[in-house]
Coordinates of C-alpha atoms in Angstrom, one line a residue:
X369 CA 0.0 0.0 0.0
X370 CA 1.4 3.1 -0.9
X371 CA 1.9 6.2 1.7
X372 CA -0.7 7.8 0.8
X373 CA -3.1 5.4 0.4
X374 CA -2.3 4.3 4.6
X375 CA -2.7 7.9 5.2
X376 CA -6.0 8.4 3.3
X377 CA -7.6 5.0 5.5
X378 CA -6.2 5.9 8.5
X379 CA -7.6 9.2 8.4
X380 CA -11.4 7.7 7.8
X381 CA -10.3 5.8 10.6
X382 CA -9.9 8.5 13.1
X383 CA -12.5 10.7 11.7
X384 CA -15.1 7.1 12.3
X385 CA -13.9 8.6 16.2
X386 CA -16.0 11.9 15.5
X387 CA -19.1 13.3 15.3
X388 CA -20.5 14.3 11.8
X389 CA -20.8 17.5 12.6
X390 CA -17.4 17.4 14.1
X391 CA -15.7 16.6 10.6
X392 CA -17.6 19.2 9.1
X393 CA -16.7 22.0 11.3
X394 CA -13.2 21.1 10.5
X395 CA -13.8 21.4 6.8
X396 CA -15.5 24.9 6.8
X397 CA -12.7 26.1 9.3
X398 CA -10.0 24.8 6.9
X399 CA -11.7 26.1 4.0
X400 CA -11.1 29.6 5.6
X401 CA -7.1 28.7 6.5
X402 CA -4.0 30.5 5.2
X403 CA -0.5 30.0 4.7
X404 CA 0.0 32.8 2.1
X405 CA 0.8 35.4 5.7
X406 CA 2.8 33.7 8.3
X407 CA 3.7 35.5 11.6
X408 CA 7.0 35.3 13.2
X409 CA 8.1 36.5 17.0
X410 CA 11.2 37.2 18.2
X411 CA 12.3 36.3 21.9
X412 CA 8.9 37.6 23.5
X413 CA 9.6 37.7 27.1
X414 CA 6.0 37.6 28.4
X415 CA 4.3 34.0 27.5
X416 CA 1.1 35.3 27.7
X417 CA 1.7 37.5 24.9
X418 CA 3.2 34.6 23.0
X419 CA 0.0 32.8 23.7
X420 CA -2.4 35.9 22.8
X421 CA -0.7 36.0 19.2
X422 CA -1.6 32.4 18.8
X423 CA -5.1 32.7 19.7
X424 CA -5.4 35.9 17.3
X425 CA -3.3 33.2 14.3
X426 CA -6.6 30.8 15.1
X427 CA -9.4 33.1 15.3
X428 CA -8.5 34.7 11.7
X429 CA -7.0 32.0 9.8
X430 CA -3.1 32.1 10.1
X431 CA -2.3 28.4 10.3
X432 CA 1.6 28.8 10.8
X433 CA 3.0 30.8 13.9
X434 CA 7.2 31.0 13.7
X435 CA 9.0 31.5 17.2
X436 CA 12.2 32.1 17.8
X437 CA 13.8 30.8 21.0
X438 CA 17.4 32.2 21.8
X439 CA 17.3 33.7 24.9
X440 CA 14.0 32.9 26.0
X441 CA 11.8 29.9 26.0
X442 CA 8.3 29.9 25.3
X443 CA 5.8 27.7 26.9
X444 CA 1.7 27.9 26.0
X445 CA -0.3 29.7 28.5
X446 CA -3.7 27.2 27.8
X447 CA -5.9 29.6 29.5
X448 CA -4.4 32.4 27.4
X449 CA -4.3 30.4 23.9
X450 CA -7.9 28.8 24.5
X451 CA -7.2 25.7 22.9
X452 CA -5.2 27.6 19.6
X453 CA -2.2 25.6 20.5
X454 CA -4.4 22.5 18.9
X455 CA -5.1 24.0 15.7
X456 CA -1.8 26.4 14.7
X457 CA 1.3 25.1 13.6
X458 CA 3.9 26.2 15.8
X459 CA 7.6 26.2 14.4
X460 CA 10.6 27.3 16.9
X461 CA 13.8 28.3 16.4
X462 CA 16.9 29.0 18.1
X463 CA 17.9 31.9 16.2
X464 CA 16.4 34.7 13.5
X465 CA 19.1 33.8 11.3
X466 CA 17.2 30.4 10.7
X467 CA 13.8 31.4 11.3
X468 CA 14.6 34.2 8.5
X469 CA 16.5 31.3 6.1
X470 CA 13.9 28.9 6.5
X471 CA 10.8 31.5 5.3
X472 CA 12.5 33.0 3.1
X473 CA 13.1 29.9 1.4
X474 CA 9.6 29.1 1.8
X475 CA 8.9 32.1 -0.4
X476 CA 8.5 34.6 1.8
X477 CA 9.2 38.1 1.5
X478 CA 10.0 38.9 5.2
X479 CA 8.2 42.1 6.7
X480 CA 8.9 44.0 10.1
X481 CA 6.4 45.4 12.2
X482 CA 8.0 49.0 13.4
X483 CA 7.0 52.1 14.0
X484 CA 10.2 53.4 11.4
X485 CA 9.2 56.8 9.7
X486 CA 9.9 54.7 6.7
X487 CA 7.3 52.1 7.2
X488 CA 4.1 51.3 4.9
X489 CA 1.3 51.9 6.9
X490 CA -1.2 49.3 7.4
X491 CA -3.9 50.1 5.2
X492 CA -1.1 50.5 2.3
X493 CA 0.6 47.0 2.2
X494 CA 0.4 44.9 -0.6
X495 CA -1.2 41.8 0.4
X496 CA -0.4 39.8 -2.7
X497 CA 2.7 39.1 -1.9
X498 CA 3.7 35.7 0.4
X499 CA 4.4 37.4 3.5
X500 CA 6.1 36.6 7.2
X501 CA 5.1 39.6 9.4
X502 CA 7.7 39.8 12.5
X503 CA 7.2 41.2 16.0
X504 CA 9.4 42.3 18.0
X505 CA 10.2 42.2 21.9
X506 CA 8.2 43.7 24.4
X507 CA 10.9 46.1 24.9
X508 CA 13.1 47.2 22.2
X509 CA 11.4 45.8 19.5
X510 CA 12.6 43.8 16.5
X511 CA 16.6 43.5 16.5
X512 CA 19.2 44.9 13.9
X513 CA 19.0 41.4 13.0
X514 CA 15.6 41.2 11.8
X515 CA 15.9 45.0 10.2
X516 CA 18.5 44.2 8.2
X517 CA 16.9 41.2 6.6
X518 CA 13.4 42.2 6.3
X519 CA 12.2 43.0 2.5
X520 CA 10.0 45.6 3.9
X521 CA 8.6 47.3 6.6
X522 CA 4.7 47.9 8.4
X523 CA 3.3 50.3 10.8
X524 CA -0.1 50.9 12.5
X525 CA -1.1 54.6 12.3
X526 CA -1.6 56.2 15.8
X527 CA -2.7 59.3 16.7
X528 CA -1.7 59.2 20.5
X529 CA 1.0 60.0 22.3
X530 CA 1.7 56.9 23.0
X531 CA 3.7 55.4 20.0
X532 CA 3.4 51.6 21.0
X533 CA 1.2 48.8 21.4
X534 CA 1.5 45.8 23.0
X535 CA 2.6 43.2 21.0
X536 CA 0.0 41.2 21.1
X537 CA -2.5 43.9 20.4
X538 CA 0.0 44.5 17.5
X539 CA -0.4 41.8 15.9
X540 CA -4.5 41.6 16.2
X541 CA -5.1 44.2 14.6
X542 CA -2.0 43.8 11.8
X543 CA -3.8 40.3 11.2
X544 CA -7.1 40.9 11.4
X545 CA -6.8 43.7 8.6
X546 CA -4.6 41.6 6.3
X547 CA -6.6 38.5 6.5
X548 CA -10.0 40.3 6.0
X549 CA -8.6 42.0 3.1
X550 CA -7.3 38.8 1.7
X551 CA -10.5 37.4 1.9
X552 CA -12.0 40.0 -0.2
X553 CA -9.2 40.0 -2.7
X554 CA -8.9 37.7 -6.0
X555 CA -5.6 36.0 -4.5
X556 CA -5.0 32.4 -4.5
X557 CA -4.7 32.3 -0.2
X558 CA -6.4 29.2 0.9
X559 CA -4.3 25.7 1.8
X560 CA -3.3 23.4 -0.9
X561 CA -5.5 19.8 -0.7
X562 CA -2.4 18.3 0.6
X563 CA -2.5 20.7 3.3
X564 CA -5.6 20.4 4.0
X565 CA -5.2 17.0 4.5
X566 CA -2.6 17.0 6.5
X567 CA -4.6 19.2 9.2
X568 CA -8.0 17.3 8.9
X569 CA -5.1 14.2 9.6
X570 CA -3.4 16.1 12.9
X571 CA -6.8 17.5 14.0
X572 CA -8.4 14.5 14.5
X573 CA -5.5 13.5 16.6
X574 CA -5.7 16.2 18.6
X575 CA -9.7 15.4 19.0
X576 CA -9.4 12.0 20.4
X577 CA -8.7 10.9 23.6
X578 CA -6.1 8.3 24.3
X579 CA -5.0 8.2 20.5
X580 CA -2.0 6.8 21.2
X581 CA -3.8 3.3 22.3
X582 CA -5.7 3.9 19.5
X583 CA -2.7 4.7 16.9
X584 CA -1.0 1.7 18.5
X585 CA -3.8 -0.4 17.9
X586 CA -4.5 0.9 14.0
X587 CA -1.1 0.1 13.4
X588 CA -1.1 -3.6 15.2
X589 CA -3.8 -4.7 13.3
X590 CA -2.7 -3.3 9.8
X591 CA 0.8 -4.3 10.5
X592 CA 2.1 -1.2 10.0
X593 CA 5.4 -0.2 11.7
X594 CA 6.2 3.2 12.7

């Protein structure tokens, strides 16, 4: 039996574990997914702001959240996230030098989040272009690091004196104004089948209680080896 093939009964398998309406909840909730904007943070201090920027990912449609780890380590507030941490893809790093290789050679043009004089405001940037949006530290922002490699640059217009946000207000509003524009746009954005099918797949895992008895079992009785 070919990969695939497994893959494709397994996954009728686990979804036999759920409720019809369960399955398709899944499939109108991917049908609204993304990986055309990615969003990327760099050494957030706070957790719970780590954790806020993952619930915002879920609740408009960013599948892929990028962290980078090299001086501090992130670990998922639950409360916080809301159950996000089950449906985004989170990919860490220990440094921006590979968290900005890696996307890049994904495809994506990489764009920093700063209040620079030189930055496109929100309402202006071009959302037809594959695009990893960073965010900086609660404190001094995105470093020289990040600047130097970014393709471009993104700003929310204030008109306060106070010329910052928290980060993970930041990044709600950044998203939720990209991703409703995409929606609106004529842009190819949604996931491939093949990644479709790889969520509905991990989902359903993360859906069913004591799947690794159940995985164990599958693959006993197909005589499948891991």
């Amino acid at each position: 039996m070919r990969e695939k093939d497994w893959e494709i009964e397994y996954l009728s398998y686990l979804e036999g574990f759920l409720t019809k309406n369960r399955i398709e909840k899944f499939l109108k909730i991917l049908g609204q997914r993304t990986n055309h904007f990615t969003i990327a943070l760099e050494d957030i201090y706070q957790l719970h702001n780590t954790s806020a920027v993952m619930r915002s990912c879920e609740v408009f449609g960013i599948q892929n959240l990028h962290v980078v780890e090299e001086k501090y380590g992130k670990t998922i507030d639950k409360e916080i996230a809301m159950g996000a941490q089950k449906w985004v893809d989170v990919t860490r790093y220990n440094s921006n030098a590979d968290c900005v290789k890696t996307l890049k050679e994904q495809g994506y043009q990489i764009i920093a989040t700063t209040p620079h004089n030189d930055s496109c405001l929100l309402h202006e940037f071009d959302i037809t272009k594959r695009s990893a949006l960073f965010f900086g530290t609660e404190r001094k922002g995105l470093s020289d690091e990040v600047l130097d490699e970014a393709d471009g640059f993104l700003k929310i217009p204030m008109v306060g004196f106070t010329e910052s946000l928290n980060i993970s207000v930041s990044a709600a509003i950044v998203i939720q104004d990209i991703t409703s524009r995409l929606r609106q746009s004529d842009i190819d954005w949604k996931l491939t089948e093949d990644e479709i099918f790889s969520r509905r797949l991990a989902w359903a895992k993360n859906s069913i209680r004591d799947i690794k008895r159940i995985e164990e079992r599958y693959m006993e009785n197909n005589n499948i080896s891991n």
